[in-house]
XYZ file of N, CA and C in Angstrom:
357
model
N 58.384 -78.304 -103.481
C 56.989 -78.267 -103.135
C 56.187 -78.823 -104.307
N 55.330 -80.128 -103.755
C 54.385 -80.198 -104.976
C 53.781 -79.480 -105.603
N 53.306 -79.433 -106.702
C 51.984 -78.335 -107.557
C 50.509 -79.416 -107.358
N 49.458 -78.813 -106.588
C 48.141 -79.363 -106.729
C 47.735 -79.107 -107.993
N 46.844 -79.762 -108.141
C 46.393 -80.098 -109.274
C 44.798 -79.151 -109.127
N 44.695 -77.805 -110.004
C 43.142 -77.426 -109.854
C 41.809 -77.710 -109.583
N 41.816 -79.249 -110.441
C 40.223 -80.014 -110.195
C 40.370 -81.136 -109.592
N 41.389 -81.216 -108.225
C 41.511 -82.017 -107.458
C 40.955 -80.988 -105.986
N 41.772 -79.433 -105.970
C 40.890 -78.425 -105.108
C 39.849 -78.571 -105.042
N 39.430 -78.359 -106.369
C 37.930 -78.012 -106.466
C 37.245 -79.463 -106.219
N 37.608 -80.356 -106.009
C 36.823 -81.297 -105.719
C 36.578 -81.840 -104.230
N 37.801 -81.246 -103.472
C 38.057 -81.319 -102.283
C 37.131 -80.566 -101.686
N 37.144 -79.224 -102.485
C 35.936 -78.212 -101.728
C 34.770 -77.969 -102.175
N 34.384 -78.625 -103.096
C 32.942 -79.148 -103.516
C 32.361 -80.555 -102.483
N 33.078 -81.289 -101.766
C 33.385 -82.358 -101.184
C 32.811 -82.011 -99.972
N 33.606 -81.152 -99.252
C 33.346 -80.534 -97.999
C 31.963 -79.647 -97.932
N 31.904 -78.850 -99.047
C 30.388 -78.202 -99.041
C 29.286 -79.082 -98.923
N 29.372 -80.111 -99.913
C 28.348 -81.453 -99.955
C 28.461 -82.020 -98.495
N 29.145 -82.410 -97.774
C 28.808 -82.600 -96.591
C 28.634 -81.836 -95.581
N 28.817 -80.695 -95.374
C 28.283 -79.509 -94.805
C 26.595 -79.553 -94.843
N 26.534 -79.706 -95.824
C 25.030 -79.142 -96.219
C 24.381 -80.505 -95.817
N 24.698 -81.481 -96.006
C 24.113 -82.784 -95.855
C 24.061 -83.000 -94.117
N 24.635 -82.866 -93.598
C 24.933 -82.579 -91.577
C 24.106 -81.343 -91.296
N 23.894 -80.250 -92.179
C 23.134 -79.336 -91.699
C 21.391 -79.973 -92.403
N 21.239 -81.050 -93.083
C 19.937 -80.532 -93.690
C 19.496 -81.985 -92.298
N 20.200 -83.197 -92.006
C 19.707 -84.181 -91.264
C 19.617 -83.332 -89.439
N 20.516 -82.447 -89.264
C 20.482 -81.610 -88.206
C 18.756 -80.757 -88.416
N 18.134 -80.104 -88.779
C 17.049 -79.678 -88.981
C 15.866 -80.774 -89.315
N 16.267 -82.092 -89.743
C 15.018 -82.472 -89.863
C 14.640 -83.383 -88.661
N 16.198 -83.520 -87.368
C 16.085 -83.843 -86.269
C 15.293 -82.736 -85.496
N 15.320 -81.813 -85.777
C 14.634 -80.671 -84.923
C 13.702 -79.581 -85.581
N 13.329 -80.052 -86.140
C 11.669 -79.653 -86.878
C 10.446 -79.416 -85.616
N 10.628 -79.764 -84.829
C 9.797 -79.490 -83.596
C 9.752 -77.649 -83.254
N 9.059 -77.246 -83.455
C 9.084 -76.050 -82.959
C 9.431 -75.688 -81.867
N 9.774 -74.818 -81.388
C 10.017 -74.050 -79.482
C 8.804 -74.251 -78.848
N 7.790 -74.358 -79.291
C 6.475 -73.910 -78.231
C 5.973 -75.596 -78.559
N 6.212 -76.218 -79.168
C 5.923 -77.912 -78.955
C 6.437 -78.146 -78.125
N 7.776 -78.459 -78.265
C 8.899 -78.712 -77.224
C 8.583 -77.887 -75.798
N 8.010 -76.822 -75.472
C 8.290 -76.246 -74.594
C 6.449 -76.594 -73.827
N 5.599 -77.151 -74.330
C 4.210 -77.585 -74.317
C 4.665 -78.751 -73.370
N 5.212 -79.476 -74.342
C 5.612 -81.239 -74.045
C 6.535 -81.250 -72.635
N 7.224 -80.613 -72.851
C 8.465 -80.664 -71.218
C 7.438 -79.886 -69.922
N 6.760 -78.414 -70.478
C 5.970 -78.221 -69.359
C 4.977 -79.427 -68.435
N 4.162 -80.016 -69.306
C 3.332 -81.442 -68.780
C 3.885 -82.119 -68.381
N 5.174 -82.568 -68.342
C 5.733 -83.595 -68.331
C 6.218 -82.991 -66.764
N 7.271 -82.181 -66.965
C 7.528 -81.699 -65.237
C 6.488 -81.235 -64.224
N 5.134 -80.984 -64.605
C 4.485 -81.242 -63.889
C 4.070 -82.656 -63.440
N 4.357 -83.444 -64.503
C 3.863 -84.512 -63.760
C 4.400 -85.387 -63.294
N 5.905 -85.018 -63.339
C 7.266 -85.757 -62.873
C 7.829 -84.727 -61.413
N 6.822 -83.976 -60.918
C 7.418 -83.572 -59.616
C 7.610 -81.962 -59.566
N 7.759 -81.355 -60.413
C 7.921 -80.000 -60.917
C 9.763 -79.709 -60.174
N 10.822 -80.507 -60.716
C 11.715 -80.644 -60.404
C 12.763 -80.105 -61.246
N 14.070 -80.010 -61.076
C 15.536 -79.386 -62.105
C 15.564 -80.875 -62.824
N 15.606 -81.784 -61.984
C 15.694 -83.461 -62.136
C 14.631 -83.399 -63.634
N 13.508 -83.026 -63.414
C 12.330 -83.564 -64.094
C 12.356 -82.784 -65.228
N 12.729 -81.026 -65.014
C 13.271 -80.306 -66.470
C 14.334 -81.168 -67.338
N 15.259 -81.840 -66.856
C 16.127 -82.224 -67.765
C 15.939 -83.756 -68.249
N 15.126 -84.610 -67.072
C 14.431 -85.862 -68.231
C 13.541 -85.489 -69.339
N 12.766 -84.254 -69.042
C 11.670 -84.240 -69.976
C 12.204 -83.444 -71.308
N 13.013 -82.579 -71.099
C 14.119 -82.160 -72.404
C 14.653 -83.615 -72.890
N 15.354 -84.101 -72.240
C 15.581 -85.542 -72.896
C 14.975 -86.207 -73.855
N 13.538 -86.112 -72.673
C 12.399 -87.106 -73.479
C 11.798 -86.732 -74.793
N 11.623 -85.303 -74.727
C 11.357 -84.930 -75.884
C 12.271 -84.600 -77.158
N 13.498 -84.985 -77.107
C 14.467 -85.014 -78.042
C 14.614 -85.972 -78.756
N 14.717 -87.028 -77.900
C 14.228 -88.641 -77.957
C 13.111 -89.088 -79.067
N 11.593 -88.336 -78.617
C 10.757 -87.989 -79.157
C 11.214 -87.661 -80.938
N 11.347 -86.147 -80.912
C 11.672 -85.649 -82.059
C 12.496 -86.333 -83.053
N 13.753 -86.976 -82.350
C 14.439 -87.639 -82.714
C 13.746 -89.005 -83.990
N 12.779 -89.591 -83.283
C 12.119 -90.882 -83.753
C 10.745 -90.497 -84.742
N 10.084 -89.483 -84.858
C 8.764 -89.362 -85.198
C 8.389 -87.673 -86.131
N 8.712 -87.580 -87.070
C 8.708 -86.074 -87.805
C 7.351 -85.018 -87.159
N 7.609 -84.158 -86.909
C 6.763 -83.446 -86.303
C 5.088 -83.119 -86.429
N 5.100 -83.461 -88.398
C 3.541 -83.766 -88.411
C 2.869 -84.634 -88.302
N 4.225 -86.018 -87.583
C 2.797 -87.137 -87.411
C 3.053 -86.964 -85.828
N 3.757 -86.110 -84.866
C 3.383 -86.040 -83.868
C 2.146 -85.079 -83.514
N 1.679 -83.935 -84.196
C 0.611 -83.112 -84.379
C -0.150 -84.055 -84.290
N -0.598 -84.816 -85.676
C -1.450 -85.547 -85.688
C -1.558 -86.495 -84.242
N -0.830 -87.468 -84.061
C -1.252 -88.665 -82.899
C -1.517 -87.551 -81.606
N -0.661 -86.380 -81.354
C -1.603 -85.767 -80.516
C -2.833 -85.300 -80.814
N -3.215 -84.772 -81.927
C -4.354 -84.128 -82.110
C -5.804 -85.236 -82.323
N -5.053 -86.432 -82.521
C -5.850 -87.502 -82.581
C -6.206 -87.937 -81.135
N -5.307 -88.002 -79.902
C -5.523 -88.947 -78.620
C -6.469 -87.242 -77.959
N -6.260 -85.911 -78.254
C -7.357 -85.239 -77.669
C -8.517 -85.171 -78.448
N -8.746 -85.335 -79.504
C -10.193 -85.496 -79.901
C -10.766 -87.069 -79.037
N -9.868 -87.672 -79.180
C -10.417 -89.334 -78.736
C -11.050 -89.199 -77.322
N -10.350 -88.161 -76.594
C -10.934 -88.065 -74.801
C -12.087 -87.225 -75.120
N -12.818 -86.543 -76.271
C -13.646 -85.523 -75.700
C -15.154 -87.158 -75.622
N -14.806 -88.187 -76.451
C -15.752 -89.344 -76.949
C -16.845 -88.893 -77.626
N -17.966 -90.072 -77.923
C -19.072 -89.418 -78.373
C -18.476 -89.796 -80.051
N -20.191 -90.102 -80.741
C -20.441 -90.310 -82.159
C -19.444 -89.643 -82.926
N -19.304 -88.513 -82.726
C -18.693 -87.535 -83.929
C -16.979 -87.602 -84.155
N -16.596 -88.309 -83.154
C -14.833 -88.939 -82.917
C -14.815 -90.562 -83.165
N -15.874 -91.108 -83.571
C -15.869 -92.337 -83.081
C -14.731 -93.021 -84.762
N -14.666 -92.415 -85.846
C -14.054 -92.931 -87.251
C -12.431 -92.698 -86.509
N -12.466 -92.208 -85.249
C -10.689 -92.206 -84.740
C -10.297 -93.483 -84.629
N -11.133 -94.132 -84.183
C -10.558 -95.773 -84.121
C -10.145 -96.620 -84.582
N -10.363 -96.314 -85.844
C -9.352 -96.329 -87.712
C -8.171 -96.978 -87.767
N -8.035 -97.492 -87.935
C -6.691 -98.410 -88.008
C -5.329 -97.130 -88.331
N -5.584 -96.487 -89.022
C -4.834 -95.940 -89.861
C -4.657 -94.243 -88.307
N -5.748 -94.393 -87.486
C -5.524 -93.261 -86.023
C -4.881 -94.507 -85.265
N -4.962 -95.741 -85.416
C -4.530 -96.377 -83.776
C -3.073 -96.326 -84.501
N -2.920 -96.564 -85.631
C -1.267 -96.506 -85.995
C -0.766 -95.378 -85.373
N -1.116 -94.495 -85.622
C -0.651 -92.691 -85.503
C -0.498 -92.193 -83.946
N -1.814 -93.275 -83.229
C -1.247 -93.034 -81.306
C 0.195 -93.951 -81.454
N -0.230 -95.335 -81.779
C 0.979 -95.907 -81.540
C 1.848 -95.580 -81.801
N 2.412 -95.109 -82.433
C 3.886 -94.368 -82.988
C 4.314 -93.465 -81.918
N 3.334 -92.772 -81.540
C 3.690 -91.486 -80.822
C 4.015 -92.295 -79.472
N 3.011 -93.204 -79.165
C 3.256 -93.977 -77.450
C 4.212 -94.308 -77.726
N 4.986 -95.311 -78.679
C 6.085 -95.966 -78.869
C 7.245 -95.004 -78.755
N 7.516 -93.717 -79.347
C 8.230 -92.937 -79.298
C 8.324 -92.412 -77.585
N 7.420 -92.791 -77.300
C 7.093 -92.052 -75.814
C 7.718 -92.896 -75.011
N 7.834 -93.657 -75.113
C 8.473 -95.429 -74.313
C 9.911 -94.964 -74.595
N 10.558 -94.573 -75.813
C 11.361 -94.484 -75.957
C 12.499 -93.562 -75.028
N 11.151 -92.745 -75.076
C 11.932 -91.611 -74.333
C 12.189 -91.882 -73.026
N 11.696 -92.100 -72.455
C 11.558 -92.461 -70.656
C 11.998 -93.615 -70.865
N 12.333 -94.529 -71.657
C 13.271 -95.975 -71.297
C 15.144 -94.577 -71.074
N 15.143 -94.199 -72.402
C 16.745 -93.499 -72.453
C 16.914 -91.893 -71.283
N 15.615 -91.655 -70.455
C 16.080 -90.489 -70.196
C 15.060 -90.631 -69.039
N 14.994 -91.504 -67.966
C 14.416 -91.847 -66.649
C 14.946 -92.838 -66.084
């Protein structure tokens, strides 16, 4: 029987921890979305896809899709930006900002995304 060598173990299982942790930290920053975002976003959505089992599981899709592409505080934002934009009027009008039409677009684009892979 061979003899291992001590700081060949330990490197093996320093090895494995480092990627453990590295699969668990890209796993969480895929799903940084809270429960009640996610569960906001799929409600609207199956309502407006039929209120269907069909339409629960595109819109879980869609919003994974979503999460997947866009970190959760610039989805806050481009939403919190496209409902100030519907109330209109002087006091919303600096939304039109290059730097807000980026922040819808991202989110629409992500939104395309979703319903191209999961409709």
């Amino acid at each position: 029987m061979k003899r291992r060598h001590p700081l060949l173990l330990a490197a093996i299982v320093a090895g494995s921890v480092l990627s453990s942790s590295v699969v668990a930290q890209e796993a969480s920053s895929l799903n940084d979305y809270p429960t009640v975002t996610r569960a906001e976003y799929i409600f609207g959505c199956i309502q407006v896809n039929g209120n269907t089992r069909l339409a629960l599981e595109r819109c879980s899709c869609s919003i994974d899709v979503i999460a997947s592409i866009l970190p959760h505080d610039r989805y806050v934002d481009a939403e919190t930006t496209m409902s100030l934009r519907m109330r209109g009027g002087e006091s919303v009008s600096y939304m039109q900002g290059p730097e807000f039409v980026a922040k819808v677009k991202a989110l629409k684009l992500a939104q395309v995304e979703g319903e191209l892979r999961c409709f």
